[in-house]
Coordinates of C-alpha atoms in Angstrom, one line a residue:
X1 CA -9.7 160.8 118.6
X2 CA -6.9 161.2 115.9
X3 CA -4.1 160.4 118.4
X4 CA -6.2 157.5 120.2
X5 CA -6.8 155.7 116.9
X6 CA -3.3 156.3 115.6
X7 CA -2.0 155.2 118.8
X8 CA -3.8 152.0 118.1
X9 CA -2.4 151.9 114.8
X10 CA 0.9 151.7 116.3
X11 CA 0.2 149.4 118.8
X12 CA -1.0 146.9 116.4
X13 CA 2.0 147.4 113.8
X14 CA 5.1 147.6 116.0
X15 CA 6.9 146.4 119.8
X16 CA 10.4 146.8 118.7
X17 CA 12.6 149.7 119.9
X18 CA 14.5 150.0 116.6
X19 CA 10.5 150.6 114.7
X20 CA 10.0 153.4 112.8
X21 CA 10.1 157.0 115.0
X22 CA 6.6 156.6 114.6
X23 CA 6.7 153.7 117.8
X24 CA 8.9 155.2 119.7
X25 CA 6.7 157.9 121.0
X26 CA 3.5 155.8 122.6
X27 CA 4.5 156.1 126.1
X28 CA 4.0 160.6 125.7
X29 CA 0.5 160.2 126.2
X30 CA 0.3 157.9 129.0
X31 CA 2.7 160.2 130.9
X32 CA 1.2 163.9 130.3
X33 CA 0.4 165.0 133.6
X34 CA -1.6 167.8 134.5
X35 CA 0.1 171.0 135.8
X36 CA -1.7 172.7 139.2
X37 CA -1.9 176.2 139.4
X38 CA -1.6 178.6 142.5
X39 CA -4.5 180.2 143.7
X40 CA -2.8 183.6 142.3
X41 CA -2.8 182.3 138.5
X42 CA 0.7 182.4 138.8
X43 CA 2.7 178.7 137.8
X44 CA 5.4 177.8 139.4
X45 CA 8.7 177.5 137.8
X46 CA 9.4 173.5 137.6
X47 CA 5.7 173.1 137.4
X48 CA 5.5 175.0 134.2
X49 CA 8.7 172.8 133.0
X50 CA 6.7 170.1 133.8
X51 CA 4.1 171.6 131.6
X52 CA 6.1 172.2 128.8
X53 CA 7.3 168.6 128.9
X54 CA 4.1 167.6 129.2
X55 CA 2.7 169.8 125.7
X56 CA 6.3 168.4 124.4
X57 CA 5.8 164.8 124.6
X58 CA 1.4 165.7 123.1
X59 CA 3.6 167.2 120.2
X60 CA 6.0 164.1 119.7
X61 CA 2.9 161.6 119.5
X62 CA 1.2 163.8 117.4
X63 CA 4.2 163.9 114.8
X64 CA 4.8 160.5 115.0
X65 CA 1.4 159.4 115.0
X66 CA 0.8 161.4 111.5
X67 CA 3.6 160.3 110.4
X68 CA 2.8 156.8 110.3
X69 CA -0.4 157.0 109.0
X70 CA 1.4 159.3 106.5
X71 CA 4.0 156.2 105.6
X72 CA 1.0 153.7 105.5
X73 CA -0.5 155.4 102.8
X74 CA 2.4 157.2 100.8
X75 CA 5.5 155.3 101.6
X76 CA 4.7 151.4 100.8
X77 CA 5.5 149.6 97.3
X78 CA 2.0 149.8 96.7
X79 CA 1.7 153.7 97.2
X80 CA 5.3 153.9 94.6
X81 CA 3.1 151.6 92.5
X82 CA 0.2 154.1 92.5
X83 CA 2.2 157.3 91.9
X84 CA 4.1 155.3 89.5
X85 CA 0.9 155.8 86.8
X86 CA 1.7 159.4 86.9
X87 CA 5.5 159.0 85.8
X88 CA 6.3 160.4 82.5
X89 CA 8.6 157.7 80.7
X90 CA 10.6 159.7 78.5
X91 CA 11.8 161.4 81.7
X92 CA 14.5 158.5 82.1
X93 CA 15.2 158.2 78.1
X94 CA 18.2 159.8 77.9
X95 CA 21.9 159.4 77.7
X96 CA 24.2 159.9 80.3
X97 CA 27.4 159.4 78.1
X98 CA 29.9 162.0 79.0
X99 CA 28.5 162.9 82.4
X100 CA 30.0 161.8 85.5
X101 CA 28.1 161.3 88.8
X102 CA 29.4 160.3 92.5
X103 CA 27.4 158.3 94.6
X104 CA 28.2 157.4 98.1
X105 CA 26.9 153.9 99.6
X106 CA 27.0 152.7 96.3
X107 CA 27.6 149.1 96.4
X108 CA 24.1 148.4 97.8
X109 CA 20.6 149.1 98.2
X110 CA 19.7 152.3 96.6
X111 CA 22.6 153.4 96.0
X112 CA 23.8 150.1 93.6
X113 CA 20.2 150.5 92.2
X114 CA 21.0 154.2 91.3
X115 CA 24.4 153.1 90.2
X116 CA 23.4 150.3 88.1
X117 CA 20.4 152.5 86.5
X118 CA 22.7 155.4 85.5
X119 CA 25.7 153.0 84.2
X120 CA 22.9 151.3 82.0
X121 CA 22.4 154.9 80.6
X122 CA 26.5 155.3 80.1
X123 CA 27.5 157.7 82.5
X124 CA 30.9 157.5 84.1
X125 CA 30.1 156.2 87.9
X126 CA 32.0 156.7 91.2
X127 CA 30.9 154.8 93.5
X128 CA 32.4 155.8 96.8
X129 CA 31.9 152.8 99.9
X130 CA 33.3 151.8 102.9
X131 CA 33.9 147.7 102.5
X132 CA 36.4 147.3 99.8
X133 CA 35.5 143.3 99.1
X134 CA 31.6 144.8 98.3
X135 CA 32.0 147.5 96.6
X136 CA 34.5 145.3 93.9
X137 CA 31.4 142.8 94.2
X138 CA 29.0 144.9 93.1
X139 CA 31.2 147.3 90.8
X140 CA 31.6 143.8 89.0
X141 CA 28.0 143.5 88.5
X142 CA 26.8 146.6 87.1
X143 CA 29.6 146.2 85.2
X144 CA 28.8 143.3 83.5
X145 CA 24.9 143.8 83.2
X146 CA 25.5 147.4 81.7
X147 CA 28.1 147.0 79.8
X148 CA 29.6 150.1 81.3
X149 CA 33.2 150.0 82.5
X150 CA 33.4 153.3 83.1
X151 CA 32.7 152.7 86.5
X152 CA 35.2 153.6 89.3
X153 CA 35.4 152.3 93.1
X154 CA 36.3 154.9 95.9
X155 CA 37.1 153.1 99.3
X156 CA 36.1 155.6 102.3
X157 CA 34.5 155.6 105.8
X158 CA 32.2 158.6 105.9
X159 CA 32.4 158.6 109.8
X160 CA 36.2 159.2 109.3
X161 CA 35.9 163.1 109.1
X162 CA 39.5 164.5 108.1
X163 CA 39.6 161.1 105.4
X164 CA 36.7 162.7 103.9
X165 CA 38.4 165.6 103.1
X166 CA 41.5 164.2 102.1
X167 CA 39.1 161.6 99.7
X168 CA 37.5 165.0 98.6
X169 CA 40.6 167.3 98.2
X170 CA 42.1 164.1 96.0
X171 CA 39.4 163.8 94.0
X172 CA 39.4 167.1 92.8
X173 CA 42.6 167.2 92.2
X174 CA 42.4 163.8 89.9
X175 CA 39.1 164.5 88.3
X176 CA 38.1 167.6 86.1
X177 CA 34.6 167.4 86.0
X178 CA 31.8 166.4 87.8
X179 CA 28.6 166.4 87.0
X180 CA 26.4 165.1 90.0
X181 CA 26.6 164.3 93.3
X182 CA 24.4 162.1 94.7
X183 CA 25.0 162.0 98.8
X184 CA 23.1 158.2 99.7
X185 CA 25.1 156.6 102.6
X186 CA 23.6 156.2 105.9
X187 CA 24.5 155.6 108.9
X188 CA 22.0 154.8 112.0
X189 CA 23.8 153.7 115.3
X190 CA 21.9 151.6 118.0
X191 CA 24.2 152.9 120.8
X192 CA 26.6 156.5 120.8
X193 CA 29.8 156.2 119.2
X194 CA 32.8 158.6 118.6
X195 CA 35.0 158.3 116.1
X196 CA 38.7 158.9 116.5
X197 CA 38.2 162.6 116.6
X198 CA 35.5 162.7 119.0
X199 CA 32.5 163.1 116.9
X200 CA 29.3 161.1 117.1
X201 CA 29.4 158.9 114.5
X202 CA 25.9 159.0 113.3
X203 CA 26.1 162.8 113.2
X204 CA 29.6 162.5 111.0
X205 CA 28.6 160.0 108.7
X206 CA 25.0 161.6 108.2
X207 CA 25.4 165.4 108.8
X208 CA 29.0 166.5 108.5
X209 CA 30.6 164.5 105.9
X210 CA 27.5 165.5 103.3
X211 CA 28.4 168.7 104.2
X212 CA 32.0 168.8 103.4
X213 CA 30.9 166.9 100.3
X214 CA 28.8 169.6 98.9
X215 CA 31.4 172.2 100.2
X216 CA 34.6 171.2 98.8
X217 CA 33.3 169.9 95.1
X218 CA 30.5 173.0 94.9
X219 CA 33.9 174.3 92.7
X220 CA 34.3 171.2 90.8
X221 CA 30.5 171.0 90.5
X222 CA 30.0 174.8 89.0
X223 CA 32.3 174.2 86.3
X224 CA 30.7 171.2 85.0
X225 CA 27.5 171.6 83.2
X226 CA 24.0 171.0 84.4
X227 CA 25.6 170.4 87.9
X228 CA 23.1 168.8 90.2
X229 CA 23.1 167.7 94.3
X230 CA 20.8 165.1 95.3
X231 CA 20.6 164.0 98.8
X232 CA 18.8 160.7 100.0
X233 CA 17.4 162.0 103.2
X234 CA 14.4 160.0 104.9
X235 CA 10.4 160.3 105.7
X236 CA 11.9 160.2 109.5
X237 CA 13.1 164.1 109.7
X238 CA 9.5 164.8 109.3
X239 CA 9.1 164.2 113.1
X240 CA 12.2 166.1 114.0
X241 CA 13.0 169.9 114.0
X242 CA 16.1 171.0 113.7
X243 CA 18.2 171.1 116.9
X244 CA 21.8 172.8 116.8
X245 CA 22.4 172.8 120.6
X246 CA 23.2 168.9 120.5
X247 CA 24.8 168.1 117.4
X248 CA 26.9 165.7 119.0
X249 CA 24.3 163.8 120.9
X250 CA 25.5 164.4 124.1
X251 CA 22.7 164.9 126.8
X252 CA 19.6 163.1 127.1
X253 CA 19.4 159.1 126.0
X254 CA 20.6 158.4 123.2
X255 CA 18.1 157.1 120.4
X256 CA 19.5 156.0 117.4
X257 CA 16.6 156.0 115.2
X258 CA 16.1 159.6 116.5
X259 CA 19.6 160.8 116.4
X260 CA 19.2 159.5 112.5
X261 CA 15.7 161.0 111.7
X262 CA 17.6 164.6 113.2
X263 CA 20.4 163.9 110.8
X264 CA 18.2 163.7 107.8
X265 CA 16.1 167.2 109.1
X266 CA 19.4 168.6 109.0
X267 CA 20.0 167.4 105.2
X268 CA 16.8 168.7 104.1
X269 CA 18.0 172.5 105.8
X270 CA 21.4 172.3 104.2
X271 CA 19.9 171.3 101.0
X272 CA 17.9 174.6 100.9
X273 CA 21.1 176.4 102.1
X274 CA 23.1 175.2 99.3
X275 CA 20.8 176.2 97.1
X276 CA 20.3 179.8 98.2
X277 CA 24.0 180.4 98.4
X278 CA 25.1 178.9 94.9
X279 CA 22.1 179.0 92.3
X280 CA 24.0 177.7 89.7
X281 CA 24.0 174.4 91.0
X282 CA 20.7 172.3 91.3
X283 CA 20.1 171.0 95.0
X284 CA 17.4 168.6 95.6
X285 CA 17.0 166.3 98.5
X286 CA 14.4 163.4 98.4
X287 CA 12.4 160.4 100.8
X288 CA 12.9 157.1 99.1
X289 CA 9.7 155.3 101.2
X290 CA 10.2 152.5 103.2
X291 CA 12.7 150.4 101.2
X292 CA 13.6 146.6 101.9
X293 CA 17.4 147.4 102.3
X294 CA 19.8 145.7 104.4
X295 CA 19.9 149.0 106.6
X296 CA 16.6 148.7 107.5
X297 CA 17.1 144.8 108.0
X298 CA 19.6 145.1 110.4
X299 CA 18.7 148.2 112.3
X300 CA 15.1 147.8 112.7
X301 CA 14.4 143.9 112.2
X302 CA 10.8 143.9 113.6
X303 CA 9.7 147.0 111.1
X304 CA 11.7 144.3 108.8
X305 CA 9.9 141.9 109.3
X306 CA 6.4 143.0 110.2
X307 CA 6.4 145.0 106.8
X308 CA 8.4 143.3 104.5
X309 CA 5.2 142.4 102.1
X310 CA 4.9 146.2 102.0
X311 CA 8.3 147.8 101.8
X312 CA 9.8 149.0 97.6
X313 CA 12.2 147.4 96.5
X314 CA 15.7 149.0 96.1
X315 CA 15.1 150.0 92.3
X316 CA 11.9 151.9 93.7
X317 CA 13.2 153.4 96.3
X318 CA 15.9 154.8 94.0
X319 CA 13.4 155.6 90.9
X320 CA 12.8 159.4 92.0
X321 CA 16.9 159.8 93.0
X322 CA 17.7 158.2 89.2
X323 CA 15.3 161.1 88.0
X324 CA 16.6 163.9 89.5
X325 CA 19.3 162.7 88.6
X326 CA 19.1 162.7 84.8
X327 CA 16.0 164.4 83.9
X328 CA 15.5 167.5 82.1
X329 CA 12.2 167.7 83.8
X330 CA 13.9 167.5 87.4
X331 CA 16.0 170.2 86.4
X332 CA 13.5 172.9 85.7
X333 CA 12.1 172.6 89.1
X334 CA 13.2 175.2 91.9
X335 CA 16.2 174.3 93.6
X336 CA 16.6 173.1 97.1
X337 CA 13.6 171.3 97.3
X338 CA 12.3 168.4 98.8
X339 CA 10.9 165.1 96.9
X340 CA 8.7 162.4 97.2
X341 CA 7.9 159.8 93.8
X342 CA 8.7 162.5 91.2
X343 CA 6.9 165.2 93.2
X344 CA 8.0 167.9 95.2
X345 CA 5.9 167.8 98.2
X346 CA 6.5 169.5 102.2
X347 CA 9.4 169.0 104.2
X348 CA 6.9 169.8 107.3
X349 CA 3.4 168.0 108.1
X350 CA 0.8 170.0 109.0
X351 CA 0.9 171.4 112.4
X352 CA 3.6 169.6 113.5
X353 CA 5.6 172.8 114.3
X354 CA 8.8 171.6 112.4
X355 CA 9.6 174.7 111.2
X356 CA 13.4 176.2 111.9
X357 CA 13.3 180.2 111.3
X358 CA 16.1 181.4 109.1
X359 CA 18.3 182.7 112.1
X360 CA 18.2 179.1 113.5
X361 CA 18.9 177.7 109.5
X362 CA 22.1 180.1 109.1
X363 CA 23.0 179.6 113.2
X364 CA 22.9 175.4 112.1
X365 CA 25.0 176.3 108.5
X366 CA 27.9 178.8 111.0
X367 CA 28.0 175.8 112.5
X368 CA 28.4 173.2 110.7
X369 CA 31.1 175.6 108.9
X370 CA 33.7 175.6 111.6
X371 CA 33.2 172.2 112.6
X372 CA 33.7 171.1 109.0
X373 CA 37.4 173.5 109.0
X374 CA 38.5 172.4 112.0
X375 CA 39.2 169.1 110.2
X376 CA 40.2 170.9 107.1
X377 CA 43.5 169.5 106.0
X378 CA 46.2 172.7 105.7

């Protein structure tokens, strides 16, 4: 009855491919198929494959059925609004003179909102982007509406993998402290594409080049004080498990939306990685809601415009990222966790068997490890 009603739900909401994950997964139940058994109880080998399928695609609804009835209720300007009540104000009263903070995709959507909320405070801001003409646009205006000029533009494509660690490996060499990172770009493709060292460029942008972020200024970080990582993941990986045997998106069709929502589960695992291996740092990774941002405009223009009334603003979407952030109160929290309006809350829904064991966590890390050195400048 749950599925039937949520698949109505869905229906009703959504006929675009780009939707959320959560309309992407309709056609599972249509196509389960039941699995005949031989007279000896034993099933057949491509019948029980068909089975498995079959109890694979049941699972897929399910997640993504929850899931959207999760994001009707939690992940909407007015659910930010309600939780909002909650929000202790002299959280966010506090200066950020003398603290410097990265943020990647800074020269729009949550990212300038972060930007423009943390220059207003007076830290020193880095705002690393990909269009030049942009981020000069936008550096201009949280310039002039903070007052701050002590904010810097780095031009980089993420996607670019060995330029990421030669913007990385120059930055520590240039800069003595940092304070916090805050990893926000995104990147969500509508077709595969390689970069010019082969990789898929979702999976670069999104997966890799966060992780040679936290691994190359984790020194930098440690010798500054109150170091903090916050990474702007998405209400999507809740749908996905992590998967290490296709990294590269190279078997199956390729679905953007899905490619991205697995690139996000994979932030959420290194972010509790991080934070085992190097407790002297504070890792937090965090869903923003559905936010009216040109990302979501152009990648998914029917969720766009179907649910624009609905979607938070950029300044919303970036509230809880501002607060981990710059918060004492962030800070006292465990590390590694996951975040949702000032709250930590599950990185799993219920029964959705999302769960990656520890071997398959550390498998994923060894992983992401040598494909991250194997760009390594020498």
């Amino acid at each position: 009855m749950f599925i039937n009603k949520s698949k109505s739900l869905i229906k009703k909401e959504g006929r675009h491919r780009g939707a959320p994950v959560a309309w992407l997964c309709r056609s599972a139940w249509t196509h389960v198929t039941p699995v005949p058994v031989k007279s000896t109880g034993e099933v057949p080998r491509a019948q029980r494959a068909t089975g498995a399928a079959a109890r694979g695609r049941i699972m897929s609804l399910y997640r993504n059925s929850a899931w959207f009835l999760k994001g009707l209720t939690e992940f909407t300007k007015g659910a930010f609004l309600s939780a909002s009540k909650n929000f202790v104000e002299k959280d966010l009263e506090t200066s950020m003179a003398g603290r410097s903070f990265m943020i990647t995709g800074a020269n729009s959507g949550i990212g300038k909102a972060a930007a423009m909320a943390i220059a207003k405070k007076g830290g020193t801001v880095h705002m690393v982007c990909r269009n030049k003409d942009k981020a000069e646009e936008a550096r201009a205006e949280i310039v002039k509406e903070s007052g701050n000029k002590e904010i810097y533009v780095h031009i980089l494509d993420l996607s670019e993998t060995k330029k990421v660690w030669e913007f990385v490996e120059s930055f520590k060499k240039k800069y003595k402290t940092l304070n916090v990172l805050i990893n926000n770009a995104g990147c969500m493709m509508t077709k595969r594409e390689v970069n010019g060292e082969g990789l898929e460029k979702s999976f670069a942008s999104n997966s890799l080049a966060v992780f040679i972020f936290i691994k190359s200024l984790i020194p930098l970080l440690e010798k500054s004080p109150d170091p903090r990582v916050i990474t702007v993941s998405s209400g999507g990986m809740l749908v996905q498990k992590l998967r290490t045997g296709n990294l590269q998106s190279q078997r199956g069709r390729y679905d953007g939306t899905m490619v991205y929502a697995q690139n996000k589960r994979q932030q959420v695992v290194m972010t509790e990685q991080f934070a085992k291996a190097h407790p002297s740092i504070h890792f937090s990774v965090m869903h923003p809601g559905w936010v009216d941002t040109p990302t979501i405009a152009n990648a998914m223009p029917d969720f766009h415009s179907s649910m624009k009334e609905r979607l938070r603003t950029p300044e919303q979407g970036a509230d809880t990222v501002v607060w981990l952030a710059v918060s004492e109160a962030a800070a006292k929290n465990p590390s590694g966790r996951f975040y949702q309006d000032r709250k930590m809350v599950s990185a799993h829904l219920p029964l959705a068997w999302t769960h990656s064991s520890q071997l398959e966590d550390q498998k994923f890390m060894s992983v992401m490890e040598d494909l991250a050195k194997g760009f390594q400048p020498h």
